[in-house]
Amino acid sequence: MLEDLRAACRRDPALYGSRALEAVLYPGLWAVWAHRLAHRLHLRGVPFAPRLISQLTRALTGVEIHPGARLGRRLFIDHGAGVVIGETAVVGDDVTLYHHVTLGGRGFRADGKGAARHPVLGDRVTVGVGASVLGRVYVGDDASIGAHALVLTDVPAGARVSAPPSTVTSVTTATAAAAASNVRPLPITRR
């Protein structure tokens, strides 16, 4: 637990000096700590309690981690909201996940019951805001998955994956049209 706390302090630029104590308020940190307890109970075959801990943690933090998921050391979940980590996911050491990340399956029919159906992340992987890594794909050590990327195939070690950037597809107001064409809009007079 102390390693997780230190990881949060090292990786979050907002935590410095006396503010480092604020890390204990981070929902991602609480979710990781609760998962470590739930996972131990899950491995011992304790019924119901691991899933209860997982669901209560989801309600309190917005982070859902299945008790069966295997998390490495010093995992940092920044902001936490909307993070989902599936049952057979494996997360390496020193991984950083941003909010709204999904490490999930591709669906019951695609994955099969009881199959290893969630991603495996190597060490020092970063997964950006809103990214989804789906299916039993392998993300190599030191890889970076960019914001809103959809990863469905293996990612080699050290690779960077990015989603296409957004583009303006249509303009519906005079102000937006002028901004898009770099022309000053006509002043609007009110009567």
XYZ file of C-alpha atoms in Angstrom:
191
model
C 0.000 0.000 0.000
C 2.824 2.371 0.782
C 4.333 1.686 -2.653
C 1.035 2.663 -4.298
C 0.948 5.888 -2.271
C 4.528 6.747 -3.233
C 3.750 6.006 -6.890
C 0.861 8.488 -6.811
C 3.104 11.142 -5.279
C 5.808 10.552 -7.911
C 3.534 10.508 -10.954
C 1.059 13.293 -10.202
C 2.556 16.757 -10.750
C -0.146 18.286 -8.521
C 1.285 16.460 -5.503
C 4.342 18.210 -4.160
C 5.598 19.393 -0.813
C 2.928 19.437 1.871
C 0.256 18.676 -0.755
C 1.622 15.139 -1.129
C -0.590 14.099 1.777
C -3.616 14.761 -0.463
C -2.807 11.546 -2.340
C -4.662 9.601 0.354
C -7.838 11.298 -0.908
C -7.435 10.003 -4.465
C -10.226 7.636 -5.565
C -7.843 5.705 -7.814
C -5.592 4.976 -4.865
C -8.509 3.816 -2.718
C -9.699 1.594 -5.564
C -6.280 -0.058 -5.870
C -6.073 -0.608 -2.111
C -9.569 -2.112 -1.973
C -8.744 -4.325 -4.942
C -5.645 -5.676 -3.256
C -7.846 -6.878 -0.373
C -10.587 -8.220 -2.667
C -8.032 -10.040 -4.826
C -6.486 -11.802 -1.816
C -9.918 -12.996 -0.736
C -10.712 -14.048 -4.317
C -7.520 -16.128 -4.500
C -8.472 -17.860 -1.242
C -11.856 -18.817 -2.699
C -13.863 -16.689 -0.277
C -17.378 -16.381 -1.738
C -19.281 -13.102 -2.153
C -16.984 -10.791 -0.139
C -14.489 -10.021 -2.950
C -17.262 -8.998 -5.332
C -18.995 -7.001 -2.599
C -15.779 -5.083 -1.932
C -15.392 -4.476 -5.676
C -18.932 -3.137 -6.067
C -18.799 -0.944 -2.958
C -15.496 0.454 -4.197
C -17.060 1.181 -7.592
C -19.906 3.047 -5.898
C -17.477 5.097 -3.793
C -14.724 5.780 -6.336
C -16.133 5.271 -9.834
C -13.446 2.641 -10.474
C -14.519 -0.951 -11.148
C -11.837 -3.611 -10.830
C -12.918 -7.249 -10.888
C -11.465 -9.174 -7.921
C -9.874 -11.659 -10.325
C -7.780 -9.028 -12.125
C -4.053 -9.204 -11.392
C -2.506 -5.810 -10.688
C 1.216 -5.193 -10.494
C 3.082 -3.052 -8.024
C 2.828 0.735 -7.916
C -0.251 1.041 -10.141
C -1.402 4.665 -10.407
C -4.968 5.394 -11.514
C -5.167 9.156 -12.036
C -8.591 10.731 -11.403
C -10.175 7.290 -11.512
C -13.660 8.080 -12.795
C -14.985 5.467 -15.177
C -12.026 3.069 -15.101
C -13.013 -0.577 -15.700
C -10.589 -3.509 -15.374
C -11.948 -6.951 -16.268
C -11.609 -10.277 -14.486
C -8.734 -11.787 -16.455
C -6.766 -8.567 -17.013
C -3.110 -8.567 -16.012
C -1.472 -5.208 -15.291
C 2.309 -4.955 -14.907
C 4.371 -2.891 -12.485
C 4.521 0.921 -12.588
C 1.517 1.267 -14.906
C -0.444 4.532 -15.147
C -4.125 4.571 -16.140
C -6.073 7.779 -16.681
C -9.815 8.230 -16.279
C -12.367 6.393 -18.409
C -9.913 3.644 -19.375
C -11.388 0.218 -20.119
C -9.332 -2.964 -19.980
C -12.158 -5.193 -21.116
C -13.325 -8.131 -23.157
C -14.933 -8.060 -26.570
C -18.163 -9.664 -25.460
C -19.337 -13.018 -24.183
C -19.759 -14.633 -27.609
C -16.381 -13.412 -28.852
C -14.474 -14.396 -25.728
C -16.060 -17.605 -24.522
C -16.977 -18.527 -20.976
C -13.979 -18.953 -18.678
C -11.476 -17.785 -21.304
C -8.631 -15.359 -20.617
C -10.476 -12.554 -22.333
C -8.945 -9.311 -21.048
C -5.690 -7.474 -21.891
C -2.213 -8.040 -20.509
C -0.239 -4.827 -19.914
C 3.516 -4.961 -19.451
C 5.562 -2.851 -17.067
C 5.630 0.967 -17.253
C 2.681 1.172 -19.651
C 0.617 4.374 -19.807
C -3.005 4.285 -20.974
C -4.516 7.698 -21.753
C -7.919 9.205 -21.069
C -10.833 7.274 -22.548
C -8.719 4.575 -24.181
C -10.098 1.046 -24.509
C -7.901 -2.034 -24.723
C -10.192 -4.942 -25.539
C -9.713 -8.683 -25.771
C -6.706 -10.807 -24.877
C -4.178 -8.423 -26.402
C -0.654 -7.900 -25.131
C 0.727 -4.408 -24.589
C 4.508 -4.523 -24.269
C 6.679 -2.849 -21.650
C 7.064 0.939 -21.903
C 4.229 1.302 -24.434
C 1.942 4.350 -24.422
C -1.693 4.211 -25.457
C -3.001 7.676 -26.330
C -6.275 9.291 -25.364
C -9.396 7.681 -26.833
C -7.444 4.992 -28.682
C -9.170 1.682 -29.364
C -6.663 -1.175 -29.126
C -7.759 -4.556 -30.502
C -4.376 -6.039 -31.456
C -1.048 -6.552 -29.706
C 1.158 -3.500 -29.123
C 4.942 -4.022 -29.174
C 7.185 -2.866 -26.338
C 8.023 0.833 -26.511
C 5.312 1.599 -29.084
C 3.030 4.623 -29.044
C -0.571 4.191 -30.122
C -2.794 7.174 -30.841
C -6.347 7.782 -31.945
C -7.027 9.910 -35.007
C -7.253 13.591 -34.086
C -10.638 15.246 -34.306
C -11.428 17.358 -37.353
C -14.155 19.889 -38.024
C -16.695 18.165 -40.277
C -19.311 20.899 -40.564
C -19.982 24.449 -39.427
C -23.488 25.568 -38.536
C -23.192 29.146 -37.221
C -21.782 32.323 -38.700
C -19.363 32.724 -35.796
C -18.063 29.168 -36.130
C -17.830 29.527 -39.898
C -15.825 32.723 -39.553
C -13.514 31.148 -36.995
C -13.022 28.135 -39.234
C -12.149 30.309 -42.205
C -10.112 32.830 -40.179
C -12.459 35.659 -41.184
C -13.815 38.087 -38.628
C -17.573 37.653 -38.144
C -19.945 40.524 -38.817
C -21.109 42.252 -35.657
C -24.562 41.212 -34.534
C -26.879 44.068 -33.659
C -29.860 43.576 -31.429
C -33.026 45.627 -31.787
